[in-house]
Structure formats: structure tokens, C-alpha cells
PDB file of C-alpha atoms in Angstrom:
ATOM      1  CA  MET A   1      10.943  -6.483  17.485  1.00 54.00           C
ATOM      2  CA  SER A   2      10.997  -8.725  14.443  1.00 79.00           C
ATOM      3  CA  VAL A   3      10.674  -7.880  10.769  1.00 85.00           C
ATOM      4  CA  ARG A   4       7.397  -6.189   9.927  1.00 87.00           C
ATOM      5  CA  VAL A   5       6.169  -5.162   6.490  1.00 91.00           C
ATOM      6  CA  ALA A   6       3.933  -2.179   5.822  1.00 92.00           C
ATOM      7  CA  VAL A   7       2.595  -0.681   2.608  1.00 92.00           C
ATOM      8  CA  ARG A   8       1.281   2.822   2.072  1.00 91.00           C
ATOM      9  CA  CYS A   9      -0.808   4.078  -0.844  1.00 92.00           C
ATOM     10  CA  ARG A  10       0.340   7.608  -1.657  1.00 88.00           C
ATOM     11  CA  PRO A  11      -1.860  10.359  -3.057  1.00 88.00           C
ATOM     12  CA  PHE A  12      -1.703  11.175  -6.748  1.00 89.00           C
ATOM     13  CA  ASN A  13       1.004  13.661  -7.679  1.00 88.00           C
ATOM     14  CA  ALA A  14       0.019  16.841  -9.562  1.00 91.00           C
ATOM     15  CA  ARG A  15       0.377  15.230 -12.994  1.00 92.00           C
ATOM     16  CA  GLU A  16      -1.744  12.221 -12.037  1.00 90.00           C
ATOM     17  CA  ALA A  17      -4.375  14.368 -10.315  1.00 91.00           C
ATOM     18  CA  ASN A  18      -4.800  16.489 -13.461  1.00 94.00           C
ATOM     19  CA  ASP A  19      -4.989  13.521 -15.836  1.00 94.00           C
ATOM     20  CA  PRO A  20      -8.603  12.300 -16.136  1.00 91.00           C
ATOM     21  CA  SER A  21      -7.402   8.919 -17.410  1.00 90.00           C
ATOM     22  CA  CYS A  22      -5.557   8.185 -14.127  1.00 90.00           C
ATOM     23  CA  GLN A  23      -7.485   6.092 -11.681  1.00 88.00           C
ATOM     24  CA  CYS A  24      -6.498   4.531  -8.397  1.00 90.00           C
ATOM     25  CA  ILE A  25      -6.523   0.725  -8.690  1.00 92.00           C
ATOM     26  CA  VAL A  26      -5.644   0.181  -5.019  1.00 93.00           C
ATOM     27  CA  SER A  27      -7.990  -0.262  -2.080  1.00 92.00           C
ATOM     28  CA  MET A  28      -7.236  -1.230   1.508  1.00 94.00           C
ATOM     29  CA  GLN A  29      -9.107  -2.844   4.337  1.00 93.00           C
ATOM     30  CA  ASP A  30      -7.464  -3.486   7.702  1.00 93.00           C
ATOM     31  CA  ASN A  31      -4.044  -5.011   6.912  1.00 93.00           C
ATOM     32  CA  SER A  32      -4.995  -6.112   3.388  1.00 95.00           C
ATOM     33  CA  THR A  33      -4.212  -4.283   0.160  1.00 95.00           C
ATOM     34  CA  PHE A  34      -6.182  -4.998  -3.014  1.00 95.00           C
ATOM     35  CA  LEU A  35      -5.157  -4.312  -6.614  1.00 93.00           C
ATOM     36  CA  HIS A  36      -8.143  -3.934  -8.950  1.00 93.00           C
ATOM     37  CA  VAL A  37      -6.716  -4.532 -12.405  1.00 88.00           C
ATOM     38  CA  PRO A  38      -8.949  -4.007 -15.440  1.00 83.00           C
ATOM     39  CA  THR A  39      -8.519  -7.192 -17.483  1.00 74.00           C
ATOM     40  CA  GLY A  40      -7.778  -5.283 -20.674  1.00 66.00           C
ATOM     41  CA  ASP A  41      -4.902  -3.456 -18.952  1.00 55.00           C
ATOM     42  CA  ALA A  42      -3.243  -6.349 -17.118  1.00 49.00           C
ATOM     43  CA  GLY A  43      -0.414  -6.741 -19.633  1.00 49.00           C
ATOM     44  CA  SER A  44       0.327  -3.020 -19.845  1.00 50.00           C
ATOM     45  CA  LEU A  45       0.545  -2.783 -16.051  1.00 50.00           C
ATOM     46  CA  GLY A  46       3.286  -5.386 -15.928  1.00 46.00           C
ATOM     47  CA  VAL A  47       1.230  -8.002 -14.119  1.00 45.00           C
ATOM     48  CA  GLY A  48       1.435 -10.620 -16.843  1.00 40.00           C
ATOM     49  CA  SER A  49      -1.291 -13.207 -16.636  1.00 37.00           C
ATOM     50  CA  LEU A  50      -2.927 -11.751 -13.521  1.00 36.00           C
ATOM     51  CA  ALA A  51      -6.261 -11.161 -15.228  1.00 36.00           C
ATOM     52  CA  ALA A  52      -6.248 -14.666 -16.632  1.00 35.00           C
ATOM     53  CA  GLY A  53      -5.790 -16.166 -13.163  1.00 35.00           C
ATOM     54  CA  GLY A  54      -2.005 -16.007 -12.945  1.00 34.00           C
ATOM     55  CA  GLY A  55      -0.223 -14.459 -10.005  1.00 34.00           C
ATOM     56  CA  LEU A  56       1.960 -11.475  -9.393  1.00 33.00           C
ATOM     57  CA  GLY A  57       4.476 -13.729  -7.699  1.00 33.00           C
ATOM     58  CA  GLY A  58       5.945 -13.139  -4.265  1.00 34.00           C
ATOM     59  CA  GLY A  59       4.653 -10.985  -1.452  1.00 37.00           C
ATOM     60  CA  GLY A  60       1.413 -11.194   0.420  1.00 39.00           C
ATOM     61  CA  ALA A  61      -1.197 -13.862   0.614  1.00 41.00           C
ATOM     62  CA  GLY A  62      -4.461 -14.345  -1.176  1.00 42.00           C
ATOM     63  CA  GLY A  63      -5.630 -15.130  -4.633  1.00 43.00           C
ATOM     64  CA  VAL A  64      -6.980 -13.588  -7.745  1.00 44.00           C
ATOM     65  CA  THR A  65     -10.695 -12.978  -7.707  1.00 48.00           C
ATOM     66  CA  GLY A  66     -12.902 -11.005 -10.000  1.00 47.00           C
ATOM     67  CA  SER A  67     -15.459  -8.495  -8.831  1.00 51.00           C
ATOM     68  CA  SER A  68     -16.710  -8.283 -12.395  1.00 53.00           C
ATOM     69  CA  SER A  69     -15.850  -9.776 -15.751  1.00 57.00           C
ATOM     70  CA  SER A  70     -13.804  -6.655 -16.566  1.00 71.00           C
ATOM     71  CA  GLU A  71     -11.653  -6.653 -13.443  1.00 78.00           C
ATOM     72  CA  ALA A  72      -9.239  -8.968 -11.642  1.00 90.00           C
ATOM     73  CA  VAL A  73      -8.588  -8.362  -7.964  1.00 92.00           C
ATOM     74  CA  ARG A  74      -5.399  -9.433  -6.226  1.00 93.00           C
ATOM     75  CA  GLN A  75      -5.196  -9.363  -2.418  1.00 95.00           C
ATOM     76  CA  PHE A  76      -1.985  -8.914  -0.442  1.00 95.00           C
ATOM     77  CA  THR A  77      -1.804  -9.104   3.348  1.00 96.00           C
ATOM     78  CA  TYR A  78       0.837  -7.181   5.297  1.00 95.00           C
ATOM     79  CA  ASP A  79       1.447  -6.267   8.918  1.00 94.00           C
ATOM     80  CA  HIS A  80       0.106  -2.784   8.139  1.00 93.00           C
ATOM     81  CA  SER A  81      -1.689  -1.231   5.162  1.00 94.00           C
ATOM     82  CA  PHE A  82      -1.839   2.572   5.284  1.00 94.00           C
ATOM     83  CA  TRP A  83      -4.350   4.450   3.101  1.00 92.00           C
ATOM     84  CA  SER A  84      -2.900   7.881   2.324  1.00 92.00           C
ATOM     85  CA  HIS A  85      -4.426   8.384  -1.115  1.00 91.00           C
ATOM     86  CA  GLN A  86      -7.291  10.720  -0.181  1.00 89.00           C
ATOM     87  CA  PRO A  87      -6.819  13.302   2.582  1.00 89.00           C
ATOM     88  CA  GLY A  88     -10.112  13.663   4.412  1.00 89.00           C
ATOM     89  CA  HIS A  89     -11.057  10.000   3.905  1.00 90.00           C
ATOM     90  CA  PRO A  90     -12.158   8.375   7.208  1.00 90.00           C
ATOM     91  CA  ASN A  91      -9.311   5.824   6.979  1.00 90.00           C
ATOM     92  CA  PHE A  92      -6.651   8.334   5.871  1.00 93.00           C
ATOM     93  CA  ALA A  93      -3.246   7.599   7.429  1.00 94.00           C
ATOM     94  CA  SER A  94      -1.191  10.748   7.971  1.00 93.00           C
ATOM     95  CA  GLN A  95       2.579  10.837   8.395  1.00 91.00           C
ATOM     96  CA  SER A  96       1.933  11.088  12.155  1.00 93.00           C
ATOM     97  CA  ASP A  97      -0.243   7.959  12.065  1.00 93.00           C
ATOM     98  CA  VAL A  98       2.467   5.978  10.267  1.00 92.00           C
ATOM     99  CA  TYR A  99       5.119   7.216  12.715  1.00 92.00           C
ATOM    100  CA  ALA A 100       2.943   6.322  15.727  1.00 93.00           C
ATOM    101  CA  CYS A 101       2.401   2.814  14.370  1.00 92.00           C
ATOM    102  CA  ILE A 102       5.909   2.008  13.145  1.00 90.00           C
ATOM    103  CA  GLY A 103       8.471   4.747  13.766  1.00 90.00           C
ATOM    104  CA  SER A 104       7.983   5.276  17.489  1.00 91.00           C
ATOM    105  CA  GLU A 105       8.638   1.598  18.260  1.00 90.00           C
ATOM    106  CA  VAL A 106      11.772   1.550  16.103  1.00 90.00           C
ATOM    107  CA  LEU A 107      13.029   4.703  17.812  1.00 92.00           C
ATOM    108  CA  LYS A 108      12.380   3.183  21.242  1.00 93.00           C
ATOM    109  CA  ASP A 109      14.366   0.063  20.288  1.00 90.00           C
ATOM    110  CA  VAL A 110      17.302   2.198  19.090  1.00 92.00           C
ATOM    111  CA  LEU A 111      17.289   4.180  22.327  1.00 94.00           C
ATOM    112  CA  ASP A 112      17.233   0.872  24.248  1.00 94.00           C
ATOM    113  CA  GLY A 113      20.453  -0.133  22.451  1.00 94.00           C
ATOM    114  CA  TYR A 114      19.082  -2.478  19.795  1.00 91.00           C
ATOM    115  CA  ASN A 115      20.060  -2.337  16.128  1.00 90.00           C
ATOM    116  CA  SER A 116      17.085  -1.202  14.061  1.00 88.00           C
ATOM    117  CA  CYS A 117      16.375  -0.191  10.506  1.00 87.00           C
ATOM    118  CA  VAL A 118      13.525   1.317   8.541  1.00 85.00           C
ATOM    119  CA  PHE A 119      13.754   0.550   4.831  1.00 85.00           C
ATOM    120  CA  ALA A 120      11.513   2.638   2.612  1.00 82.00           C
ATOM    121  CA  TYR A 121      11.100   1.910  -1.082  1.00 83.00           C
ATOM    122  CA  GLY A 122       9.027   3.732  -3.633  1.00 78.00           C
ATOM    123  CA  GLN A 123       8.128   7.218  -4.705  1.00 67.00           C
ATOM    124  CA  THR A 124       8.503   9.906  -2.088  1.00 61.00           C
ATOM    125  CA  GLY A 125       7.671  13.578  -2.120  1.00 55.00           C
TER     126      GLY A 125
END
């Protein structure tokens, strides 16, 4: 097994779910993840000149496109993109789905005597 990169979009926590101003700016399709950044908010989200055609720098492939004049869209492509934001959504990835796709293979490699590592970064529950 070589290095593989996966990203997972978590559901809103209780605070975010109860705040009507919170909106999900992430969408996923196959192994691509899209950030939909309102152009007026690009600076406050720490993405610098993204809305003006600049890049986020590093990670993923793709460019900045606009689906409307009030939004910049940035596409990133990974080995796996897991949508876990909305339980009940047809593309919802449960913990079991993520394990079946990534964890089971890592576990098999460990049991076969290979060194393996899963590195997880970000907010967890």
C-alpha cells in the first residue's frame, strides 16, 4: 500500500446546527471536494485572494471557478472524499463505510507484518 489521502466532511456540531447563519460550503462528488466560498467572505475565511482568482495553495488539483458572481468554487481531488455531513443523504459515508474503504486494508497490512499508519487531523467527536 502506498500513501493515500482521504477527506471527510463532518456533520455540524450542536452549536453550528442551531446557528441559522452557519451554512455548509463544502460539496463532494466522487473523489473531488469543492469549497463554495461567497466572494464577500473569502478574506474572513482565511482563503486570501481565492475569490479574486488566487489559490488556496497546496493540496489537491483543480482551479477556481465561479458558479455565480457571488461565489468562488475551489476543487480539490483526493483518493477518497467522504460525505458525512447529512445522515440520511444518499451519499452519506458512515464510520463503517470509511473503515471498509480505508481501515480494513491498513489493518490487513499490519497483520501481514507491514508498518502502517493512519493519521487523522481535524475536529473529532
